[in-house]
Each structure stands twice: as C-alpha cells, then as structure tokens.
Short mmCIF file of C-alpha atoms and ligand atoms in Angstrom, two decimals:
data_model
loop_
_atom_site.label_atom_id
_atom_site.label_comp_id
_atom_site.label_asym_id
_atom_site.label_seq_id
_atom_site.Cartn_x
_atom_site.Cartn_y
_atom_site.Cartn_z
CA UNK A 1 0.00 0.00 0.00
CA UNK A 2 1.29 3.48 -0.91
CA UNK A 3 2.40 5.36 2.20
CA UNK A 4 0.48 8.54 3.04
CA UNK A 5 2.51 11.73 2.55
CA UNK A 6 2.27 15.13 4.20
CA UNK A 7 1.55 18.16 2.03
CA UNK A 8 4.54 20.54 2.04
CA UNK A 9 2.99 23.02 4.47
CA UNK A 10 1.51 20.21 6.52
CA UNK A 11 4.95 18.57 6.80
CA UNK A 12 6.48 21.78 8.07
CA UNK A 13 3.75 22.35 10.65
CA UNK A 14 3.86 18.74 11.83
CA UNK A 15 7.66 18.85 12.19
CA UNK A 16 7.46 22.20 13.97
CA UNK A 17 4.68 20.77 16.12
CA UNK A 18 6.89 17.89 17.17
CA UNK A 19 9.72 20.29 18.00
CA UNK A 20 7.69 23.03 19.70
CA UNK A 21 6.49 21.83 23.06
CA UNK A 22 7.08 21.99 26.77
CA UNK A 23 10.76 22.41 25.90
CA UNK A 24 10.05 25.82 24.42
CA UNK A 25 7.43 27.23 26.72
CA UNK A 26 8.23 25.60 30.04
CA UNK A 27 11.94 24.80 29.81
CA UNK A 28 13.58 27.45 27.58
CA UNK A 29 12.66 30.49 29.70
CA UNK A 30 14.01 29.08 32.94
CA UNK A 31 17.13 27.54 31.40
CA UNK A 32 17.83 30.92 29.77
CA UNK A 33 17.16 32.61 33.10
CA UNK A 34 19.57 30.28 34.89
CA UNK A 35 22.32 30.68 32.31
CA UNK A 36 22.68 34.40 31.86
CA UNK A 37 20.03 35.41 29.29
CA UNK A 38 21.34 36.69 25.95
CA UNK A 39 24.77 35.02 26.20
CA UNK A 40 23.02 31.66 26.53
CA UNK A 41 20.81 32.40 23.52
CA UNK A 42 23.83 33.14 21.32
CA UNK A 43 25.54 29.89 22.32
CA UNK A 44 22.25 28.06 21.79
CA UNK A 45 22.07 29.30 18.20
CA UNK A 46 25.66 28.14 17.52
CA UNK A 47 24.85 24.71 18.91
CA UNK A 48 21.75 24.51 16.73
CA UNK A 49 23.67 25.24 13.55
CA UNK A 50 26.79 23.16 14.11
CA UNK A 51 25.42 20.18 15.96
CA UNK A 52 21.64 19.91 15.87
CA UNK A 53 21.14 20.83 12.25
CA UNK A 54 23.38 17.96 11.00
CA UNK A 55 21.67 15.51 13.36
CA UNK A 56 18.21 16.59 12.24
CA UNK A 57 19.24 16.27 8.60
CA UNK A 58 20.71 12.83 9.28
CA UNK A 59 17.38 11.73 10.74
CA UNK A 60 15.56 13.23 7.73
CA UNK A 61 17.89 11.48 5.30
CA UNK A 62 17.52 8.09 6.98
CA UNK A 63 13.73 8.48 7.26
CA UNK A 64 12.97 9.69 3.75
CA UNK A 65 15.49 7.50 1.92
CA UNK A 66 14.23 4.35 3.64
CA UNK A 67 10.60 5.49 3.56
CA UNK A 68 10.25 3.47 6.73
CA UNK A 69 9.64 3.54 10.47
CA UNK A 70 12.61 3.91 12.84
CA UNK A 71 12.90 0.17 13.46
CA UNK A 72 13.08 -0.84 9.81
CA UNK A 73 14.91 2.22 8.46
CA UNK A 74 18.52 1.24 9.18
CA UNK A 75 17.96 -2.30 8.03
CA UNK A 76 16.34 -1.19 4.80
CA UNK A 77 19.25 1.11 3.98
CA UNK A 78 22.06 -1.31 4.90
CA UNK A 79 20.74 -4.81 5.47
CA UNK A 80 24.07 -6.31 6.52
CA UNK A 81 25.05 -3.85 9.27
CA UNK A 82 22.84 -5.15 12.06
CA UNK A 83 20.64 -2.09 11.55
CA UNK A 84 17.61 -3.85 13.04
CA UNK A 85 19.25 -3.63 16.49
CA UNK A 86 19.88 0.12 16.19
CA UNK A 87 16.33 0.56 14.98
CA UNK A 88 14.87 -1.50 17.81
CA UNK A 89 16.90 0.51 20.32
CA UNK A 90 15.67 3.83 18.93
CA UNK A 91 12.04 2.66 19.05
CA UNK A 92 12.15 2.25 22.83
CA UNK A 93 12.94 5.94 23.35
CA UNK A 94 9.63 7.52 22.21
CA UNK A 95 7.72 5.05 24.41
CA UNK A 96 9.71 6.11 27.47
CA UNK A 97 9.64 9.83 26.70
CA UNK A 98 5.89 9.73 26.05
CA UNK A 99 5.29 8.09 29.41
CA UNK A 100 6.72 10.95 31.48
CA UNK A 101 5.98 13.74 28.99
CA UNK A 102 2.28 12.97 29.32
CA UNK A 103 2.52 13.16 33.11
CA UNK A 104 3.65 16.78 32.79
CA UNK A 105 0.99 17.22 30.09
CA UNK A 106 -1.54 16.05 32.69
CA UNK A 107 -0.33 18.64 35.21
CA UNK A 108 -0.80 21.35 32.61
CA UNK A 109 -4.35 20.09 31.97
CA UNK A 110 -5.08 20.41 35.69
CA UNK A 111 -3.81 23.99 35.71
CA UNK A 112 -5.91 24.73 32.65
CA UNK A 113 -9.02 23.37 34.40
CA UNK A 114 -8.15 25.45 37.45
CA UNK A 115 -7.85 28.55 35.27
CA UNK A 116 -11.21 27.76 33.65
CA UNK A 117 -12.85 27.69 37.08
CA UNK A 118 -11.28 31.08 37.88
CA UNK A 119 -9.01 29.73 40.58
CA UNK A 120 -6.32 32.26 39.68
CA UNK A 121 -8.73 35.13 40.14
CA UNK A 122 -8.04 37.41 43.09
CA UNK A 123 -4.94 37.63 45.20
CA UNK A 124 -3.45 34.32 46.21
CA UNK A 125 -1.40 34.21 49.37
CA UNK A 126 2.32 33.48 49.16
CA UNK A 127 3.06 29.79 49.27
CA UNK A 128 -0.50 28.74 48.41
CA UNK A 129 0.33 27.73 44.85
CA UNK A 130 3.46 25.82 45.91
CA UNK A 131 1.33 23.95 48.40
CA UNK A 132 -1.28 23.19 45.77
CA UNK A 133 1.40 21.98 43.34
CA UNK A 134 2.99 19.64 45.87
CA UNK A 135 -0.26 18.22 47.16
CA UNK A 136 -1.63 17.72 43.63
CA UNK A 137 1.45 16.00 42.21
CA UNK A 138 1.86 13.78 45.26
CA UNK A 139 -1.74 12.60 45.27
CA UNK A 140 -2.85 9.40 43.49
CA UNK A 141 -6.05 9.75 41.48
CA UNK A 142 -6.04 13.38 40.20
CA UNK A 143 -2.63 13.37 38.44
CA UNK A 144 -3.18 9.84 37.08
CA UNK A 145 -6.58 10.93 35.79
CA UNK A 146 -5.06 13.99 34.07
CA UNK A 147 -2.22 11.90 32.63
CA UNK A 148 -4.86 9.53 31.23
CA UNK A 149 -6.85 12.39 29.70
CA UNK A 150 -3.75 13.81 28.06
CA UNK A 151 -2.84 10.41 26.63
CA UNK A 152 -6.36 9.78 25.37
CA UNK A 153 -6.30 13.15 23.55
CA UNK A 154 -3.01 12.11 21.94
CA UNK A 155 -4.42 8.72 21.00
CA UNK A 156 -7.55 10.20 19.42
CA UNK A 157 -5.43 12.23 17.01
CA UNK A 158 -2.88 9.56 16.07
CA UNK A 159 -5.51 6.86 15.59
CA UNK A 160 -6.99 8.94 12.74
CA UNK A 161 -3.80 8.63 10.74
CA UNK A 162 -1.21 10.91 9.25
CA UNK A 163 -3.25 13.24 7.07
CA UNK A 164 -6.57 13.48 8.82
CA UNK A 165 -5.13 13.23 12.33
CA UNK A 166 -1.62 14.62 12.71
CA UNK A 167 -1.51 17.00 9.73
CA UNK A 168 -4.97 18.42 10.35
CA UNK A 169 -4.28 19.05 14.05
CA UNK A 170 -0.97 20.74 13.28
CA UNK A 171 -2.43 22.96 10.56
CA UNK A 172 -5.10 24.36 12.85
CA UNK A 173 -3.34 24.42 16.18
CA UNK A 174 0.18 25.62 15.37
CA UNK A 175 -0.96 29.00 13.96
CA UNK A 176 -3.34 29.33 16.93
CA UNK A 177 -0.47 28.64 19.30
CA UNK A 178 1.63 31.30 17.61
CA UNK A 179 -1.05 33.98 17.99
CA UNK A 180 -1.73 33.18 21.61
CA UNK A 181 1.97 33.30 22.50
CA UNK A 182 2.40 36.64 20.71
CA UNK A 183 -0.55 38.12 22.63
CA UNK A 184 0.92 36.95 25.94
CA UNK A 185 4.39 38.25 25.02
CA UNK A 186 2.99 41.68 24.16
CA UNK A 187 0.99 41.78 27.40
CA UNK A 188 4.08 40.79 29.36
CA UNK A 189 6.20 43.53 27.78
CA UNK A 190 3.63 46.14 28.78
CA UNK A 191 3.94 45.39 32.51
CA UNK A 192 5.71 48.06 34.58
CA UNK A 193 9.42 47.27 34.91
CA UNK A 194 9.33 44.77 32.03
CA UNK A 195 12.14 46.65 30.27
CA UNK A 196 14.69 45.16 32.69
CA UNK A 197 13.65 41.70 31.52
CA UNK A 198 13.89 42.70 27.87
CA UNK A 199 17.40 44.05 28.36
CA UNK A 200 18.31 40.81 30.20
CA UNK A 201 17.30 38.99 27.01
CA UNK A 202 19.11 41.40 24.69
CA UNK A 203 22.45 42.19 26.34
CA UNK A 204 24.80 39.24 26.51
CA UNK A 205 26.95 38.95 29.62
CA UNK A 206 29.71 36.55 28.61
CA UNK A 207 31.30 36.66 32.06
CA UNK A 208 28.51 34.29 33.16
CA UNK A 209 29.37 31.72 30.49
CA UNK A 210 30.84 28.52 31.89
CA UNK A 211 31.18 24.98 30.63
CA UNK A 212 27.76 24.33 32.18
CA UNK A 213 26.23 27.02 29.95
CA UNK A 214 27.42 25.15 26.89
CA UNK A 215 26.24 21.74 28.08
CA UNK A 216 22.88 23.26 29.07
CA UNK A 217 22.56 24.80 25.60
CA UNK A 218 23.27 21.44 23.98
CA UNK A 219 20.83 19.58 26.24
CA UNK A 220 18.14 22.18 25.65
CA UNK A 221 18.62 22.21 21.87
CA UNK A 222 18.53 18.41 21.69
CA UNK A 223 15.34 18.19 23.71
CA UNK A 224 13.66 21.14 22.04
CA UNK A 225 14.34 19.91 18.51
CA UNK A 226 13.17 16.39 19.42
CA UNK A 227 16.43 14.83 18.27
CA UNK A 228 17.50 11.28 19.00
CA UNK A 229 13.95 10.03 19.61
CA UNK A 230 13.13 8.69 16.17
CA UNK A 231 10.24 11.12 15.65
CA UNK A 232 12.01 13.29 13.09
CA UNK A 233 13.00 10.14 11.21
CA UNK A 234 9.44 8.83 11.33
CA UNK A 235 7.93 12.09 10.08
CA UNK A 236 10.60 12.35 7.35
CA UNK A 237 9.27 9.11 5.87
CA UNK A 238 6.07 11.05 5.15
CA UNK A 239 7.90 13.88 3.33
CA UNK A 240 7.53 13.80 -0.46
CA UNK A 241 10.61 13.01 -2.56
CA UNK A 242 10.31 16.36 -4.33
CA UNK A 243 10.47 18.41 -1.11
CA UNK A 244 13.69 20.08 -0.01
CA UNK A 245 15.04 18.47 3.18
CA UNK A 246 17.46 21.31 3.89
CA UNK A 247 14.66 23.88 3.72
CA UNK A 248 12.49 21.70 5.98
CA UNK A 249 15.27 21.42 8.57
CA UNK A 250 16.03 25.16 8.49
CA UNK A 251 12.36 26.08 8.83
CA UNK A 252 11.69 23.55 11.57
CA UNK A 253 14.68 24.80 13.58
CA UNK A 254 13.73 28.42 12.96
CA UNK A 255 10.13 27.83 14.03
CA UNK A 256 11.39 26.12 17.17
CA UNK A 257 13.76 28.99 17.93
CA UNK A 258 11.10 31.63 17.29
CA UNK A 259 8.64 29.89 19.62
CA UNK A 260 11.33 29.60 22.28
CA UNK A 261 12.19 33.30 21.97
CA UNK A 262 8.54 34.35 22.10
CA UNK A 263 8.10 32.20 25.22
CA UNK A 264 11.21 33.86 26.66
CA UNK A 265 9.73 37.29 25.93
CA UNK A 266 6.42 36.18 27.45
CA UNK A 267 7.97 34.89 30.66
CA UNK A 268 11.17 36.82 31.51
CA UNK A 269 9.85 40.44 31.42
CA UNK A 270 6.91 39.39 33.61
CA UNK A 271 9.32 37.73 36.01
CA UNK A 272 11.40 40.93 36.26
CA UNK A 273 8.33 43.09 36.56
CA UNK A 274 7.36 41.22 39.73
CA UNK A 275 10.91 41.09 41.08
CA UNK A 276 11.02 37.33 40.87
CA UNK A 277 14.40 35.67 40.48
CA UNK A 278 14.78 34.70 36.77
CA UNK A 279 16.84 31.72 37.90
CA UNK A 280 13.68 30.28 39.43
CA UNK A 281 14.09 26.85 37.84
CA UNK A 282 11.47 24.32 36.72
CA UNK A 283 8.83 25.68 39.11
CA UNK A 284 8.47 28.83 37.00
CA UNK A 285 5.43 27.70 35.03
CA UNK A 286 3.76 25.70 37.79
CA UNK A 287 4.39 27.93 40.79
CA UNK A 288 5.68 31.40 39.98
CA UNK A 289 3.44 32.09 37.04
CA UNK A 290 0.09 31.17 38.56
CA UNK A 291 0.91 33.43 41.52
CA UNK A 292 1.69 36.17 39.06
CA UNK A 293 -1.59 35.65 37.14
CA UNK A 294 -3.47 36.37 40.32
CA UNK A 295 -1.84 39.80 40.52
CA UNK A 296 -2.31 41.23 37.04
CA UNK A 297 -5.46 42.72 35.51
CA UNK A 298 -7.47 40.06 33.65
CA UNK A 299 -4.86 37.61 34.89
CA UNK A 300 -7.22 34.66 34.96
CA UNK A 301 -8.02 35.14 31.28
CA UNK A 302 -4.31 35.24 30.49
CA UNK A 303 -3.91 32.07 32.56
CA UNK A 304 -6.57 30.28 30.47
CA UNK A 305 -4.81 31.33 27.25
CA UNK A 306 -1.37 30.49 28.59
CA UNK A 307 -2.20 26.98 29.76
CA UNK A 308 -4.25 26.30 26.63
CA UNK A 309 -1.19 27.26 24.56
CA UNK A 310 1.03 24.89 26.51
CA UNK A 311 -1.49 22.06 26.08
CA UNK A 312 -1.47 22.53 22.29
CA UNK A 313 2.32 22.66 22.24
CA UNK A 314 2.59 19.54 24.37
CA UNK A 315 0.03 17.54 22.36
CA UNK A 316 1.68 18.44 19.05
CA UNK A 317 4.84 16.81 20.46
CA UNK A 318 3.18 13.84 22.12
CA UNK A 319 1.40 12.84 18.88
CA UNK A 320 4.80 12.60 17.18
CA UNK A 321 6.00 10.34 19.99
CA UNK A 322 3.00 8.02 19.76
CA UNK A 323 3.31 7.91 15.97
CA UNK A 324 7.03 7.04 16.16
CA UNK A 325 6.29 4.34 18.72
CA UNK A 326 3.36 2.83 16.78
CA UNK A 327 4.63 2.85 13.21
CA UNK A 328 7.08 -0.05 13.74
CA UNK A 329 4.17 -2.25 14.83
CA UNK A 330 2.14 -1.21 11.77
CA UNK A 331 4.93 -1.70 9.25
CA UNK A 332 7.04 -4.46 10.74
CA UNK A 333 4.40 -6.52 12.53
CA UNK A 334 1.47 -5.66 10.23
CA UNK A 335 -0.79 -4.48 13.06
CA UNK A 336 -3.72 -2.27 12.09
CA UNK A 337 -3.21 1.40 13.02
CA UNK A 338 -5.86 1.09 15.71
CA UNK A 339 -4.28 -1.95 17.32
CA UNK A 340 -0.75 -0.51 17.12
CA UNK A 341 -1.63 2.87 18.64
CA UNK A 342 -3.73 1.24 21.37
CA UNK A 343 -0.88 -1.13 22.25
CA UNK A 344 1.67 1.68 22.52
CA UNK A 345 -0.84 3.85 24.36
CA UNK A 346 -1.28 1.15 26.95
CA UNK A 347 2.45 0.54 27.47
CA UNK A 348 3.28 4.27 27.79
CA UNK A 349 0.26 4.89 29.97
CA UNK A 350 1.34 2.15 32.39
CA UNK A 351 4.91 3.45 32.70
CA UNK A 352 3.44 6.96 33.02
CA UNK A 353 1.27 5.88 35.96
CA UNK A 354 4.42 4.68 37.75
CA UNK A 355 6.09 8.04 36.94
CA UNK A 356 3.11 9.92 38.30
CA UNK A 357 2.97 7.83 41.48
CA UNK A 358 6.69 8.39 42.01
CA UNK A 359 5.83 11.84 43.41
CA UNK A 360 3.48 10.26 45.93
CA UNK A 361 3.11 6.68 47.18
CA UNK A 362 6.11 5.40 45.20
CA UNK A 363 8.44 8.25 46.16
CA UNK A 364 10.55 5.98 48.33
CA UNK A 365 11.25 3.72 45.37
CA UNK A 366 14.49 5.08 43.94
CA UNK A 367 16.78 4.03 41.13
CA UNK A 368 20.36 5.38 41.44
CA UNK A 369 19.04 7.92 43.91
CA UNK A 370 16.24 9.22 41.63
CA UNK A 371 12.53 8.59 41.77
CA UNK A 372 11.10 6.71 38.76
CA UNK A 373 10.10 9.91 36.93
CA UNK A 374 13.50 11.59 37.31
CA UNK A 375 15.32 8.37 36.49
CA UNK A 376 13.47 7.89 33.19
CA UNK A 377 13.86 11.59 32.36
CA UNK A 378 17.61 11.54 33.05
CA UNK A 379 18.06 8.20 31.29
CA UNK A 380 16.40 9.53 28.13
CA UNK A 381 17.79 13.07 28.11
CA UNK A 382 21.34 12.32 29.21
CA UNK A 383 21.98 8.90 27.74
CA UNK A 384 19.49 7.41 25.27
CA UNK A 385 18.74 10.51 23.18
CA UNK A 386 22.38 11.60 22.70
CA UNK A 387 23.31 7.99 21.93
CA UNK A 388 20.54 7.69 19.33
CA UNK A 389 21.61 11.06 17.84
CA UNK A 390 25.17 9.76 17.64
CA UNK A 391 24.02 6.55 15.94
CA UNK A 392 22.14 8.58 13.31
CA UNK A 393 25.01 10.91 12.38
CA UNK A 394 27.59 8.12 12.42
CA UNK A 395 25.33 5.93 10.29
CA UNK A 396 24.81 8.67 7.69
CA UNK A 397 28.40 9.97 7.81
CA UNK A 398 30.32 6.69 8.00
CA UNK A 399 28.03 3.87 6.88
CA UNK A 400 25.87 5.22 4.08
CA UNK A 401 27.42 5.89 0.69
CA UNK A 402 28.33 9.55 0.23
CA UNK A 403 26.56 9.57 -3.17
CA UNK A 404 23.33 8.37 -1.57
CA UNK A 405 23.47 11.04 1.11
CA UNK A 406 24.27 13.64 -1.57
CA UNK A 407 21.41 12.56 -3.80
CA UNK A 408 18.92 12.59 -0.91
CA UNK A 409 20.08 16.01 0.25
CA UNK A 410 20.18 17.62 -3.20
CA UNK A 411 17.23 15.73 -4.75
CA UNK A 412 19.62 14.13 -7.26
CA UNK A 413 21.52 17.34 -7.86
CA UNK A 414 18.47 19.41 -8.81
CA UNK A 415 18.65 21.70 -5.75
CA UNK A 416 21.64 23.90 -6.61
CA UNK A 417 21.89 25.62 -3.23
CA UNK A 418 22.02 22.26 -1.46
CA UNK A 419 24.76 21.13 -3.84
CA UNK A 420 26.81 24.13 -2.63
CA UNK A 421 26.12 23.55 1.08
CA UNK A 422 26.78 19.82 0.94
CA UNK A 423 30.56 19.89 1.65
CA UNK A 424 29.97 21.92 4.85
CA UNK A 425 27.15 19.62 5.94
CA UNK A 426 29.25 16.55 5.24
CA UNK A 427 32.05 17.79 7.55
CA UNK A 428 29.52 18.56 10.28
CA UNK A 429 27.87 15.13 9.95
CA UNK A 430 31.14 13.19 9.88
CA UNK A 431 33.17 15.12 12.44
CA UNK A 432 31.66 18.13 14.21
CA UNK A 433 28.38 16.60 15.44
CA UNK A 434 29.73 13.19 16.58
CA UNK A 435 32.77 14.71 18.28
CA UNK A 436 30.63 17.28 20.08
CA UNK A 437 28.26 14.59 21.38
CA UNK A 438 31.21 12.51 22.57
CA UNK A 439 32.87 15.50 24.29
CA UNK A 440 29.67 16.43 26.07
CA UNK A 441 29.17 12.82 27.20
CA UNK A 442 32.75 12.77 28.49
CA UNK A 443 32.31 16.04 30.40
CA UNK A 444 29.06 14.65 31.84
CA UNK A 445 30.76 11.47 33.05
CA UNK A 446 33.75 13.31 34.51
CA UNK A 447 31.51 15.60 36.54
N1 LIG B 501 10.66 18.87 21.49
C1 LIG B 501 9.70 18.72 22.51
C2 LIG B 501 9.55 19.98 23.29
O1 LIG B 501 10.19 20.95 23.03
C3 LIG B 501 10.09 17.73 23.54
C4 LIG B 501 10.22 16.37 23.07
C5 LIG B 501 11.39 15.75 23.27
C6 LIG B 501 9.16 15.78 22.49
C7 LIG B 501 11.55 14.52 22.85
C8 LIG B 501 9.32 14.54 22.06
C9 LIG B 501 10.50 13.91 22.25
O2 LIG B 501 8.79 20.00 24.20
#
C-alpha cells in the first residue's frame, strides 16, 4: 500500500509541532534565566547550527530515503550492518519519553481546568500555589486521571492517521499557538518594569558563560528539537521526494527557535516586573506564574490562554511520539493502526502511571538515587537521546554511501543551493556533530 505523505505546508507544521512543546514554553525560559540570558541564547544558536542541524538532517535522510519507520529504516538502507538492532533501540525511546511527557501534560491540563474555574482570580497568598502543586502531584487519582486524559487526547489524534489526524491538528493548532503566545508576550512587555527583563534577554553577559552554559545549551537544543527520539525520522518518511530536506530542517529549527524566543519574551519580562528571580528553575510555570496571574489585571483570562497554549504545544509533540512508537508495529508486525496505537498507548500509559505515582506513594522507590520519573527523564535526556543522535550521524556519515546522502540532500543534484552547502554539511555530519556529542558525554561522566 502506498504510504500517506504530508503536504509541504503540513509537513512543516507537523515537524514544527513535534519540536515546539514543553521544551520551548516551560523549559527554555528558565534555562535561559539560569544561564545568563542573551549570552546563553547566542551559544544556543551556535549549537543549533553546528550540531543539531546535521543531526536533524541525518534523521531526515535516513527516514525519507528508507521510507520506513525507525525500526526498519537502518535495516532497509544497509541490510548487513545489524541495523535492526539500532532501529529497535531507537524505538524504545519515544515510548519512554511519552510516558513521562504525558505526566507533565496532565499537570498542565489540571492547571488549565483550574484557570477555567477562575481559581487564579483574586490575590493568592504566598506559598499557596506551591502547596497546591505539591499536594496535587503527590496525590494518586487526580494526576493519574489527568495523565490519562492527556494520553487519550493524543491517541484520538494519532488513531486517525497521518493526514486526517496529525496533519490536520498541526495545521489548525500551530498558527493558533503562535497567535496566543504573541498576545501573551505583548501583554508581558507592557507590565511596569518589564524593560529590565527585555534588556536581560538582549544584552549578553559573557562573564557568566561557563562549561555548564554550553552543556545546558546542547541539552536544551537536543530536547527542544526532538532529536535522538526517532520522531524526526518517522515524520521524514512522510515527506515527499520532491520536497527540499534542507529547507524543511532550516524552517523547523527556525520555528522552534522563534517559539522559544517568544516564550522567553512572554515569561522573563513578567518575572522581572514582579521582582522574581529569573533563575527560578522548573517551578516557573507551575508555581511562579500562577501566583503572578493572580496579581495582574485580567490575569485569569491570560492564565486560560497560557495553559491552553502549553497544552497545544505539548500535544503536538506527544502525537509525534505516539506515531514514532506505533509505526514499527504497523509496518514491521502488520498491526492495524488502531491496534498498534492502542498497544503503545497502553504501554506508555502504564509506565506513566508509575512516573506519576513516584511523586506520591512510590516516592521511596528510587533508582540510582532518583525517583522513577527523574530516572526515566535523566536516562532519556542524558543517555538514550544523545546515543541515538550519535548513531544517526555516524550511520549517515560513515556507513551510508556519500553519493546516496548527496542525492537525498540535493534531490539528485536538482537543488543547486544544497549542492553548494553539501561539503559543509558533510564535515559537520562526519566530524563536528559526533565529536561534540562525545565531548559532552565525556564532560558529563567526569563531573
Ligand atoms: N521537542 C519537545 C519539546 O520541546 C520535547 C520532546 C522531546 C518531544 C523529545 C518529544 C521527544 O517539548
């Protein structure tokens, strides 16, 4: 059966949807805050160009050339290299990431429901939101219920298929997300004292740059661009042969960067305006912001918009995870789409329940000193994703034939600009990206 393909615009929005997520709206502002603002952003852009761009293109090249899911892709391209094992390894990652990503998605849903019932209306006493956050996440039924809702929403989209599920959702929701974020950013910049936040984002202070700034930029870029999870590879199999992979990668990365910057402009000026420490860490969205919503005019309305935006961003990423996890079952094991997505839904949901309970009844169960949630998060972000990224670039740079990579990247020589860029890309794929991943892994181990 002929594989469904994205339209060109649909492909871009689906790829951007996979990239834009909690990483942009929840993580980027606080990581930027912790790492010195503008100086971090400049390093982040360098990392994107030299390391992430080659990895993304490697995933695109493997995905589109093989026309296959992550498990079959390596094997289809080079049957004798044991590619099935690499593929099988990569397929585990989206299942694990989805399990804990949807727990956070569930928390956001709860905050959205709270906003809809005007719980952020009126002044909230200091500490009240922190208390709510801790008691909610450590309870049993409410967070598991929200995690389930989030996963069901993801399932309902993916079960409909590539064009009428994923592409349709992305085409409607990504532009909506953009408008909502711009409105919030403008409102944030109009708060008294917001200019200090804007100048924090614009004036780089390189004296704050340390080796940790660079490793944080790499970790953030990897996570934000959804690299090393197999989702980019899976979506690339739905990109038409006539489309330009280089342009897709540039636009996806740019869209991701723009969303991250808008989120930064939405969050940091507001944080400065209320004299909150910009280095507030992961609690920014769940604790600091709700308290802030209660203090600004029409704050509850902004809260509804804000949490709705994060839900869209998170679902556009989680659908790419469920798709990447299910496609191997559809193509390799000949499951129907319904059976494959339901199977993967059930596995991720179960692991997710354990993650959710690890803040409450299972908190004493630790693996290497971490609760289950933090262990799976660290395992994926610090080990599995970089390793999968490394496998992809090394496979394209050192295993595939250079002519095949060239012909996939230049559409058989018809894209003149890509023909010119190819030598630079080739050096990045063969040397720069793999060596950077190895160096970062080494620094991580030594610390
Ligand atoms: N890129 C997504 C984000 O920014 C996160 C993500 C990572 C999603 C890995 C899927 C897989 O939120």
